[in-house]
C-alpha cells in the first residue's frame, strides 16, 4: 500500500508541475492545449502538486 501511495503522489506531482508550467506560459506544449497561459491552471497545478507532495510524504512515513 505504501508503494502505491508513493507512486500516486509522484504522478500527482508530475501532473501538477506540468499544469503549473503550462498555466504560467513556460511550457507551451501541446500547442492546442486550453491550459496555456491561463492563471487558473497555474493555481490548479500548484494545488495538485501540493496534494501529491503531501500524499508522498504521508506514504513515506507509514510503516
mmCIF file with all atom_site columns, N, CA and C in Angstrom:
data_model
loop_
_atom_site.group_PDB
_atom_site.id
_atom_site.type_symbol
_atom_site.label_atom_id
_atom_site.label_alt_id
_atom_site.label_comp_id
_atom_site.label_asym_id
_atom_site.label_entity_id
_atom_site.label_seq_id
_atom_site.pdbx_PDB_ins_code
_atom_site.Cartn_x
_atom_site.Cartn_y
_atom_site.Cartn_z
_atom_site.occupancy
_atom_site.B_iso_or_equiv
_atom_site.pdbx_formal_charge
_atom_site.auth_seq_id
_atom_site.auth_comp_id
_atom_site.auth_asym_id
_atom_site.auth_atom_id
_atom_site.pdbx_PDB_model_num
ATOM 1   N N  . UNK A 1 1  ? 0.816  -1.187 0.000   1.00 0.00 ? 1  UNK A N  1
ATOM 2   C CA . UNK A 1 1  ? 0.000  0.000  0.000   1.00 0.00 ? 1  UNK A CA 1
ATOM 3   C C  . UNK A 1 1  ? 0.866  1.260  0.000   1.00 0.00 ? 1  UNK A C  1
ATOM 4   N N  . UNK A 1 2  ? 1.963  1.202  0.752   1.00 0.00 ? 2  UNK A N  1
ATOM 5   C CA . UNK A 1 2  ? 2.871  2.338  0.822   1.00 0.00 ? 2  UNK A CA 1
ATOM 6   C C  . UNK A 1 2  ? 3.394  2.700  -0.568  1.00 0.00 ? 2  UNK A C  1
ATOM 7   N N  . UNK A 1 3  ? 3.809  1.681  -1.321  1.00 0.00 ? 3  UNK A N  1
ATOM 8   C CA . UNK A 1 3  ? 4.357  1.916  -2.656  1.00 0.00 ? 3  UNK A CA 1
ATOM 9   C C  . UNK A 1 3  ? 3.316  2.534  -3.590  1.00 0.00 ? 3  UNK A C  1
ATOM 10  N N  . UNK A 1 4  ? 2.091  2.044  -3.518  1.00 0.00 ? 4  UNK A N  1
ATOM 11  C CA . UNK A 1 4  ? 1.012  2.559  -4.368  1.00 0.00 ? 4  UNK A CA 1
ATOM 12  C C  . UNK A 1 4  ? 0.752  4.028  -4.058  1.00 0.00 ? 4  UNK A C  1
ATOM 13  N N  . UNK A 1 5  ? 0.721  4.389  -2.787  1.00 0.00 ? 5  UNK A N  1
ATOM 14  C CA . UNK A 1 5  ? 0.503  5.787  -2.404  1.00 0.00 ? 5  UNK A CA 1
ATOM 15  C C  . UNK A 1 5  ? 1.663  6.677  -2.850  1.00 0.00 ? 5  UNK A C  1
ATOM 16  N N  . UNK A 1 6  ? 2.876  6.158  -2.767  1.00 0.00 ? 6  UNK A N  1
ATOM 17  C CA . UNK A 1 6  ? 4.029  6.940  -3.224  1.00 0.00 ? 6  UNK A CA 1
ATOM 18  C C  . UNK A 1 6  ? 3.977  7.162  -4.734  1.00 0.00 ? 6  UNK A C  1
ATOM 19  N N  . UNK A 1 7  ? 3.629  6.134  -5.480  1.00 0.00 ? 7  UNK A N  1
ATOM 20  C CA . UNK A 1 7  ? 3.516  6.271  -6.939  1.00 0.00 ? 7  UNK A CA 1
ATOM 21  C C  . UNK A 1 7  ? 2.419  7.268  -7.287  1.00 0.00 ? 7  UNK A C  1
ATOM 22  N N  . UNK A 1 8  ? 1.292  7.197  -6.591  1.00 0.00 ? 8  UNK A N  1
ATOM 23  C CA . UNK A 1 8  ? 0.201  8.151  -6.834  1.00 0.00 ? 8  UNK A CA 1
ATOM 24  C C  . UNK A 1 8  ? 0.650  9.572  -6.503  1.00 0.00 ? 8  UNK A C  1
ATOM 25  N N  . UNK A 1 9  ? 1.405  9.734  -5.434  1.00 0.00 ? 9  UNK A N  1
ATOM 26  C CA . UNK A 1 9  ? 1.920  11.055 -5.067  1.00 0.00 ? 9  UNK A CA 1
ATOM 27  C C  . UNK A 1 9  ? 2.853  11.619 -6.127  1.00 0.00 ? 9  UNK A C  1
ATOM 28  N N  . UNK A 1 10 ? 3.730  10.786 -6.643  1.00 0.00 ? 10 UNK A N  1
ATOM 29  C CA . UNK A 1 10 ? 4.651  11.233 -7.699  1.00 0.00 ? 10 UNK A CA 1
ATOM 30  C C  . UNK A 1 10 ? 3.874  11.587 -8.964  1.00 0.00 ? 10 UNK A C  1
ATOM 31  N N  . UNK A 1 11 ? 2.878  10.777 -9.314  1.00 0.00 ? 11 UNK A N  1
ATOM 32  C CA . UNK A 1 11 ? 2.061  11.063 -10.502 1.00 0.00 ? 11 UNK A CA 1
ATOM 33  C C  . UNK A 1 11 ? 1.343  12.402 -10.351 1.00 0.00 ? 11 UNK A C  1
ATOM 34  N N  . UNK A 1 12 ? 0.804  12.671 -9.167  1.00 0.00 ? 12 UNK A N  1
ATOM 35  C CA . UNK A 1 12 ? 0.136  13.955 -8.931  1.00 0.00 ? 12 UNK A CA 1
ATOM 36  C C  . UNK A 1 12 ? 1.126  15.119 -9.003  1.00 0.00 ? 12 UNK A C  1
ATOM 37  N N  . UNK A 1 13 ? 2.327  14.919 -8.477  1.00 0.00 ? 13 UNK A N  1
ATOM 38  C CA . UNK A 1 13 ? 3.331  15.976 -8.540  1.00 0.00 ? 13 UNK A CA 1
ATOM 39  C C  . UNK A 1 13 ? 3.745  16.264 -9.983  1.00 0.00 ? 13 UNK A C  1
ATOM 40  N N  . UNK A 1 14 ? 3.911  15.228 -10.781 1.00 0.00 ? 14 UNK A N  1
ATOM 41  C CA . UNK A 1 14 ? 4.284  15.437 -12.182 1.00 0.00 ? 14 UNK A CA 1
ATOM 42  C C  . UNK A 1 14 ? 3.178  16.153 -12.952 1.00 0.00 ? 14 UNK A C  1
ATOM 43  N N  . UNK A 1 15 ? 1.938  15.700 -12.769 1.00 0.00 ? 15 UNK A N  1
ATOM 44  C CA . UNK A 1 15 ? 0.813  16.336 -13.461 1.00 0.00 ? 15 UNK A CA 1
ATOM 45  C C  . UNK A 1 15 ? 0.654  17.783 -12.992 1.00 0.00 ? 15 UNK A C  1
ATOM 46  N N  . UNK A 1 16 ? 0.702  17.997 -11.689 1.00 0.00 ? 16 UNK A N  1
ATOM 47  C CA . UNK A 1 16 ? 0.562  19.354 -11.156 1.00 0.00 ? 16 UNK A CA 1
ATOM 48  C C  . UNK A 1 16 ? 1.681  20.273 -11.612 1.00 0.00 ? 16 UNK A C  1
ATOM 49  N N  . UNK A 1 17 ? 2.894  19.745 -11.682 1.00 0.00 ? 17 UNK A N  1
ATOM 50  C CA . UNK A 1 17 ? 4.011  20.556 -12.174 1.00 0.00 ? 17 UNK A CA 1
ATOM 51  C C  . UNK A 1 17 ? 3.824  20.959 -13.622 1.00 0.00 ? 17 UNK A C  1
ATOM 52  N N  . UNK A 1 18 ? 3.374  20.018 -14.448 1.00 0.00 ? 18 UNK A N  1
ATOM 53  C CA . UNK A 1 18 ? 3.121  20.336 -15.858 1.00 0.00 ? 18 UNK A CA 1
ATOM 54  C C  . UNK A 1 18 ? 2.015  21.373 -15.986 1.00 0.00 ? 18 UNK A C  1
ATOM 55  N N  . UNK A 1 19 ? 0.926  21.177 -15.243 1.00 0.00 ? 19 UNK A N  1
ATOM 56  C CA . UNK A 1 19 ? -0.190 22.135 -15.320 1.00 0.00 ? 19 UNK A CA 1
ATOM 57  C C  . UNK A 1 19 ? 0.251  23.523 -14.871 1.00 0.00 ? 19 UNK A C  1
ATOM 58  N N  . UNK A 1 20 ? 1.070  23.596 -13.824 1.00 0.00 ? 20 UNK A N  1
ATOM 59  C CA . UNK A 1 20 ? 1.550  24.888 -13.341 1.00 0.00 ? 20 UNK A CA 1
ATOM 60  C C  . UNK A 1 20 ? 2.400  25.579 -14.399 1.00 0.00 ? 20 UNK A C  1
ATOM 61  N N  . UNK A 1 21 ? 3.323  24.837 -14.983 1.00 0.00 ? 21 UNK A N  1
ATOM 62  C CA . UNK A 1 21 ? 4.189  25.428 -16.008 1.00 0.00 ? 21 UNK A CA 1
ATOM 63  C C  . UNK A 1 21 ? 3.402  25.839 -17.248 1.00 0.00 ? 21 UNK A C  1
ATOM 64  N N  . UNK A 1 22 ? 2.400  25.049 -17.622 1.00 0.00 ? 22 UNK A N  1
ATOM 65  C CA . UNK A 1 22 ? 1.549  25.431 -18.745 1.00 0.00 ? 22 UNK A CA 1
ATOM 66  C C  . UNK A 1 22 ? 0.739  26.679 -18.404 1.00 0.00 ? 22 UNK A C  1
ATOM 67  N N  . UNK A 1 23 ? 0.186  26.724 -17.212 1.00 0.00 ? 23 UNK A N  1
ATOM 68  C CA . UNK A 1 23 ? -0.606 27.875 -16.800 1.00 0.00 ? 23 UNK A CA 1
ATOM 69  C C  . UNK A 1 23 ? 0.207  29.154 -16.728 1.00 0.00 ? 23 UNK A C  1
ATOM 70  N N  . UNK A 1 24 ? 1.463  29.038 -16.375 1.00 0.00 ? 24 UNK A N  1
ATOM 71  C CA . UNK A 1 24 ? 2.346  30.202 -16.332 1.00 0.00 ? 24 UNK A CA 1
ATOM 72  C C  . UNK A 1 24 ? 2.874  30.582 -17.711 1.00 0.00 ? 24 UNK A C  1
ATOM 73  N N  . UNK A 1 25 ? 2.652  29.744 -18.698 1.00 0.00 ? 25 UNK A N  1
ATOM 74  C CA . UNK A 1 25 ? 3.125  30.018 -20.050 1.00 0.00 ? 25 UNK A CA 1
ATOM 75  C C  . UNK A 1 25 ? 4.581  29.669 -20.258 1.00 0.00 ? 25 UNK A C  1
ATOM 76  N N  . UNK A 1 26 ? 5.150  28.864 -19.366 1.00 0.00 ? 26 UNK A N  1
ATOM 77  C CA . UNK A 1 26 ? 6.549  28.471 -19.509 1.00 0.00 ? 26 UNK A CA 1
ATOM 78  C C  . UNK A 1 26 ? 6.703  27.229 -20.384 1.00 0.00 ? 26 UNK A C  1
ATOM 79  N N  . UNK A 1 27 ? 5.700  26.386 -20.387 1.00 0.00 ? 27 UNK A N  1
ATOM 80  C CA . UNK A 1 27 ? 5.674  25.208 -21.258 1.00 0.00 ? 27 UNK A CA 1
ATOM 81  C C  . UNK A 1 27 ? 4.491  25.384 -22.195 1.00 0.00 ? 27 UNK A C  1
ATOM 82  N N  . UNK A 1 28 ? 4.764  25.550 -23.461 1.00 0.00 ? 28 UNK A N  1
ATOM 83  C CA . UNK A 1 28 ? 3.705  25.780 -24.449 1.00 0.00 ? 28 UNK A CA 1
ATOM 84  C C  . UNK A 1 28 ? 3.481  24.508 -25.265 1.00 0.00 ? 28 UNK A C  1
ATOM 85  N N  . UNK A 1 29 ? 3.254  23.403 -24.564 1.00 0.00 ? 29 UNK A N  1
ATOM 86  C CA . UNK A 1 29 ? 3.048  22.110 -25.198 1.00 0.00 ? 29 UNK A CA 1
ATOM 87  C C  . UNK A 1 29 ? 1.920  21.399 -24.501 1.00 0.00 ? 29 UNK A C  1
ATOM 88  N N  . UNK A 1 30 ? 1.055  20.769 -25.196 1.00 0.00 ? 30 UNK A N  1
ATOM 89  C CA . UNK A 1 30 ? 0.852  20.792 -26.645 1.00 0.00 ? 30 UNK A CA 1
ATOM 90  C C  . UNK A 1 30 ? 0.247  22.122 -27.083 1.00 0.00 ? 30 UNK A C  1
ATOM 91  N N  . UNK A 1 31 ? 0.516  22.497 -28.286 1.00 0.00 ? 31 UNK A N  1
ATOM 92  C CA . UNK A 1 31 ? 0.150  23.826 -28.779 1.00 0.00 ? 31 UNK A CA 1
ATOM 93  C C  . UNK A 1 31 ? -1.350 24.079 -28.735 1.00 0.00 ? 31 UNK A C  1
ATOM 94  N N  . UNK A 1 32 ? -2.172 23.040 -28.862 1.00 0.00 ? 32 UNK A N  1
ATOM 95  C CA . UNK A 1 32 ? -3.621 23.233 -28.878 1.00 0.00 ? 32 UNK A CA 1
ATOM 96  C C  . UNK A 1 32 ? -4.260 23.116 -27.494 1.00 0.00 ? 32 UNK A C  1
ATOM 97  N N  . UNK A 1 33 ? -3.455 23.052 -26.451 1.00 0.00 ? 33 UNK A N  1
ATOM 98  C CA . UNK A 1 33 ? -3.977 22.902 -25.094 1.00 0.00 ? 33 UNK A CA 1
ATOM 99  C C  . UNK A 1 33 ? -4.711 24.166 -24.646 1.00 0.00 ? 33 UNK A C  1
ATOM 100 N N  . UNK A 1 34 ? -5.815 23.974 -23.942 1.00 0.00 ? 34 UNK A N  1
ATOM 101 C CA . UNK A 1 34 ? -6.593 25.097 -23.423 1.00 0.00 ? 34 UNK A CA 1
ATOM 102 C C  . UNK A 1 34 ? -6.009 25.652 -22.122 1.00 0.00 ? 34 UNK A C  1
ATOM 103 N N  . UNK A 1 35 ? -4.983 25.026 -21.591 1.00 0.00 ? 35 UNK A N  1
ATOM 104 C CA . UNK A 1 35 ? -4.398 25.441 -20.316 1.00 0.00 ? 35 UNK A CA 1
ATOM 105 C C  . UNK A 1 35 ? -3.264 26.446 -20.470 1.00 0.00 ? 35 UNK A C  1
ATOM 106 N N  . UNK A 1 36 ? -2.823 26.693 -21.669 1.00 0.00 ? 36 UNK A N  1
ATOM 107 C CA . UNK A 1 36 ? -1.637 27.517 -21.888 1.00 0.00 ? 36 UNK A CA 1
ATOM 108 C C  . UNK A 1 36 ? -1.887 28.964 -21.488 1.00 0.00 ? 36 UNK A C  1
ATOM 109 N N  . UNK A 1 37 ? -1.006 29.488 -20.647 1.00 0.00 ? 37 UNK A N  1
ATOM 110 C CA . UNK A 1 37 ? -1.025 30.873 -20.185 1.00 0.00 ? 37 UNK A CA 1
ATOM 111 C C  . UNK A 1 37 ? -2.349 31.239 -19.530 1.00 0.00 ? 37 UNK A C  1
ATOM 112 N N  . UNK A 1 38 ? -2.928 30.307 -18.803 1.00 0.00 ? 38 UNK A N  1
ATOM 113 C CA . UNK A 1 38 ? -4.160 30.554 -18.046 1.00 0.00 ? 38 UNK A CA 1
ATOM 114 C C  . UNK A 1 38 ? -3.826 30.483 -16.558 1.00 0.00 ? 38 UNK A C  1
ATOM 115 N N  . UNK A 1 39 ? -4.002 31.597 -15.864 1.00 0.00 ? 39 UNK A N  1
ATOM 116 C CA . UNK A 1 39 ? -3.632 31.684 -14.454 1.00 0.00 ? 39 UNK A CA 1
ATOM 117 C C  . UNK A 1 39 ? -4.341 30.624 -13.606 1.00 0.00 ? 39 UNK A C  1
ATOM 118 N N  . UNK A 1 40 ? -5.599 30.348 -13.901 1.00 0.00 ? 40 UNK A N  1
ATOM 119 C CA . UNK A 1 40 ? -6.346 29.365 -13.115 1.00 0.00 ? 40 UNK A CA 1
ATOM 120 C C  . UNK A 1 40 ? -5.673 27.993 -13.154 1.00 0.00 ? 40 UNK A C  1
ATOM 121 N N  . UNK A 1 41 ? -5.093 27.616 -14.290 1.00 0.00 ? 41 UNK A N  1
ATOM 122 C CA . UNK A 1 41 ? -4.421 26.322 -14.383 1.00 0.00 ? 41 UNK A CA 1
ATOM 123 C C  . UNK A 1 41 ? -3.090 26.322 -13.644 1.00 0.00 ? 41 UNK A C  1
ATOM 124 N N  . UNK A 1 42 ? -2.473 27.478 -13.518 1.00 0.00 ? 42 UNK A N  1
ATOM 125 C CA . UNK A 1 42 ? -1.256 27.559 -12.699 1.00 0.00 ? 42 UNK A CA 1
ATOM 126 C C  . UNK A 1 42 ? -1.619 27.321 -11.227 1.00 0.00 ? 42 UNK A C  1
ATOM 127 N N  . UNK A 1 43 ? -2.732 27.884 -10.790 1.00 0.00 ? 43 UNK A N  1
ATOM 128 C CA . UNK A 1 43 ? -3.191 27.693 -9.410  1.00 0.00 ? 43 UNK A CA 1
ATOM 129 C C  . UNK A 1 43 ? -3.611 26.243 -9.187  1.00 0.00 ? 43 UNK A C  1
ATOM 130 N N  . UNK A 1 44 ? -4.414 25.705 -10.111 1.00 0.00 ? 44 UNK A N  1
ATOM 131 C CA . UNK A 1 44 ? -4.850 24.308 -10.001 1.00 0.00 ? 44 UNK A CA 1
ATOM 132 C C  . UNK A 1 44 ? -3.652 23.370 -9.954  1.00 0.00 ? 44 UNK A C  1
ATOM 133 N N  . UNK A 1 45 ? -2.681 23.613 -10.804 1.00 0.00 ? 45 UNK A N  1
ATOM 134 C CA . UNK A 1 45 ? -1.492 22.778 -10.848 1.00 0.00 ? 45 UNK A CA 1
ATOM 135 C C  . UNK A 1 45 ? -0.707 22.825 -9.553  1.00 0.00 ? 45 UNK A C  1
ATOM 136 N N  . UNK A 1 46 ? -0.584 24.010 -8.984  1.00 0.00 ? 46 UNK A N  1
ATOM 137 C CA . UNK A 1 46 ? 0.136  24.139 -7.714  1.00 0.00 ? 46 UNK A CA 1
ATOM 138 C C  . UNK A 1 46 ? -0.591 23.377 -6.600  1.00 0.00 ? 46 UNK A C  1
ATOM 139 N N  . UNK A 1 47 ? -1.912 23.432 -6.609  1.00 0.00 ? 47 UNK A N  1
ATOM 140 C CA . UNK A 1 47 ? -2.687 22.703 -5.596  1.00 0.00 ? 47 UNK A CA 1
ATOM 141 C C  . UNK A 1 47 ? -2.545 21.196 -5.769  1.00 0.00 ? 47 UNK A C  1
ATOM 142 N N  . UNK A 1 48 ? -2.581 20.723 -7.007  1.00 0.00 ? 48 UNK A N  1
ATOM 143 C CA . UNK A 1 48 ? -2.420 19.290 -7.268  1.00 0.00 ? 48 UNK A CA 1
ATOM 144 C C  . UNK A 1 48 ? -1.003 18.848 -6.901  1.00 0.00 ? 48 UNK A C  1
ATOM 145 N N  . UNK A 1 49 ? -0.017 19.662 -7.219  1.00 0.00 ? 49 UNK A N  1
ATOM 146 C CA . UNK A 1 49 ? 1.359  19.348 -6.848  1.00 0.00 ? 49 UNK A CA 1
ATOM 147 C C  . UNK A 1 49 ? 1.478  19.234 -5.328  1.00 0.00 ? 49 UNK A C  1
ATOM 148 N N  . UNK A 1 50 ? 0.895  20.179 -4.610  1.00 0.00 ? 50 UNK A N  1
ATOM 149 C CA . UNK A 1 50 ? 0.939  20.144 -3.153  1.00 0.00 ? 50 UNK A CA 1
ATOM 150 C C  . UNK A 1 50 ? 0.255  18.914 -2.580  1.00 0.00 ? 50 UNK A C  1
ATOM 151 N N  . UNK A 1 51 ? -0.877 18.540 -3.172  1.00 0.00 ? 51 UNK A N  1
ATOM 152 C CA . UNK A 1 51 ? -1.574 17.332 -2.713  1.00 0.00 ? 51 UNK A CA 1
ATOM 153 C C  . UNK A 1 51 ? -0.722 16.094 -2.961  1.00 0.00 ? 51 UNK A C  1
ATOM 154 N N  . UNK A 1 52 ? -0.059 16.048 -4.104  1.00 0.00 ? 52 UNK A N  1
ATOM 155 C CA . UNK A 1 52 ? 0.821  14.920 -4.398  1.00 0.00 ? 52 UNK A CA 1
ATOM 156 C C  . UNK A 1 52 ? 2.008  14.856 -3.456  1.00 0.00 ? 52 UNK A C  1
ATOM 157 N N  . UNK A 1 53 ? 2.580  16.003 -3.143  1.00 0.00 ? 53 UNK A N  1
ATOM 158 C CA . UNK A 1 53 ? 3.710  16.036 -2.212  1.00 0.00 ? 53 UNK A CA 1
ATOM 159 C C  . UNK A 1 53 ? 3.262  15.582 -0.820  1.00 0.00 ? 53 UNK A C  1
ATOM 160 N N  . UNK A 1 54 ? 2.080  16.019 -0.393  1.00 0.00 ? 54 UNK A N  1
ATOM 161 C CA . UNK A 1 54 ? 1.558  15.607 0.910   1.00 0.00 ? 54 UNK A CA 1
ATOM 162 C C  . UNK A 1 54 ? 1.287  14.106 0.937   1.00 0.00 ? 54 UNK A C  1
ATOM 163 N N  . UNK A 1 55 ? 0.731  13.581 -0.141  1.00 0.00 ? 55 UNK A N  1
ATOM 164 C CA . UNK A 1 55 ? 0.459  12.147 -0.217  1.00 0.00 ? 55 UNK A CA 1
ATOM 165 C C  . UNK A 1 55 ? 1.756  11.345 -0.179  1.00 0.00 ? 55 UNK A C  1
ATOM 166 N N  . UNK A 1 56 ? 2.753  11.796 -0.921  1.00 0.00 ? 56 UNK A N  1
ATOM 167 C CA . UNK A 1 56 ? 4.047  11.114 -0.916  1.00 0.00 ? 56 UNK A CA 1
ATOM 168 C C  . UNK A 1 56 ? 4.669  11.152 0.474   1.00 0.00 ? 56 UNK A C  1
ATOM 169 N N  . UNK A 1 57 ? 4.612  12.310 1.130   1.00 0.00 ? 57 UNK A N  1
ATOM 170 C CA . UNK A 1 57 ? 5.176  12.448 2.479   1.00 0.00 ? 57 UNK A CA 1
ATOM 171 C C  . UNK A 1 57 ? 4.443  11.536 3.449   1.00 0.00 ? 57 UNK A C  1
ATOM 172 N N  . UNK A 1 58 ? 3.116  11.542 3.379   1.00 0.00 ? 58 UNK A N  1
ATOM 173 C CA . UNK A 1 58 ? 2.322  10.682 4.256   1.00 0.00 ? 58 UNK A CA 1
ATOM 174 C C  . UNK A 1 58 ? 2.670  9.206  4.045   1.00 0.00 ? 58 UNK A C  1
ATOM 175 N N  . UNK A 1 59 ? 2.774  8.795  2.793   1.00 0.00 ? 59 UNK A N  1
ATOM 176 C CA . UNK A 1 59 ? 3.092  7.397  2.498   1.00 0.00 ? 59 UNK A CA 1
ATOM 177 C C  . UNK A 1 59 ? 4.503  7.035  2.959   1.00 0.00 ? 59 UNK A C  1
ATOM 178 N N  . UNK A 1 60 ? 5.418  7.967  2.862   1.00 0.00 ? 60 UNK A N  1
ATOM 179 C CA . UNK A 1 60 ? 6.800  7.710  3.274   1.00 0.00 ? 60 UNK A CA 1
ATOM 180 C C  . UNK A 1 60 ? 6.911  7.499  4.785   1.00 0.00 ? 60 UNK A C  1
ATOM 181 N N  . UNK A 1 61 ? 6.020  8.084  5.534   1.00 0.00 ? 61 UNK A N  1
ATOM 182 C CA . UNK A 1 61 ? 6.059  7.973  6.989   1.00 0.00 ? 61 UNK A CA 1
ATOM 183 C C  . UNK A 1 61 ? 5.339  6.733  7.507   1.00 0.00 ? 61 UNK A C  1
ATOM 184 N N  . UNK A 1 62 ? 4.598  6.046  6.644   1.00 0.00 ? 62 UNK A N  1
ATOM 185 C CA . UNK A 1 62 ? 3.901  4.823  7.047   1.00 0.00 ? 62 UNK A CA 1
ATOM 186 C C  . UNK A 1 62 ? 4.880  3.677  7.180   1.00 0.00 ? 62 UNK A C  1
ATOM 187 N N  . UNK A 1 63 ? 4.529  2.713  8.016   1.00 0.00 ? 63 UNK A N  1
ATOM 188 C CA . UNK A 1 63 ? 5.380  1.536  8.181   1.00 0.00 ? 63 UNK A CA 1
ATOM 189 C C  . UNK A 1 63 ? 4.882  0.392  7.378   1.00 0.00 ? 63 UNK A C  1
#
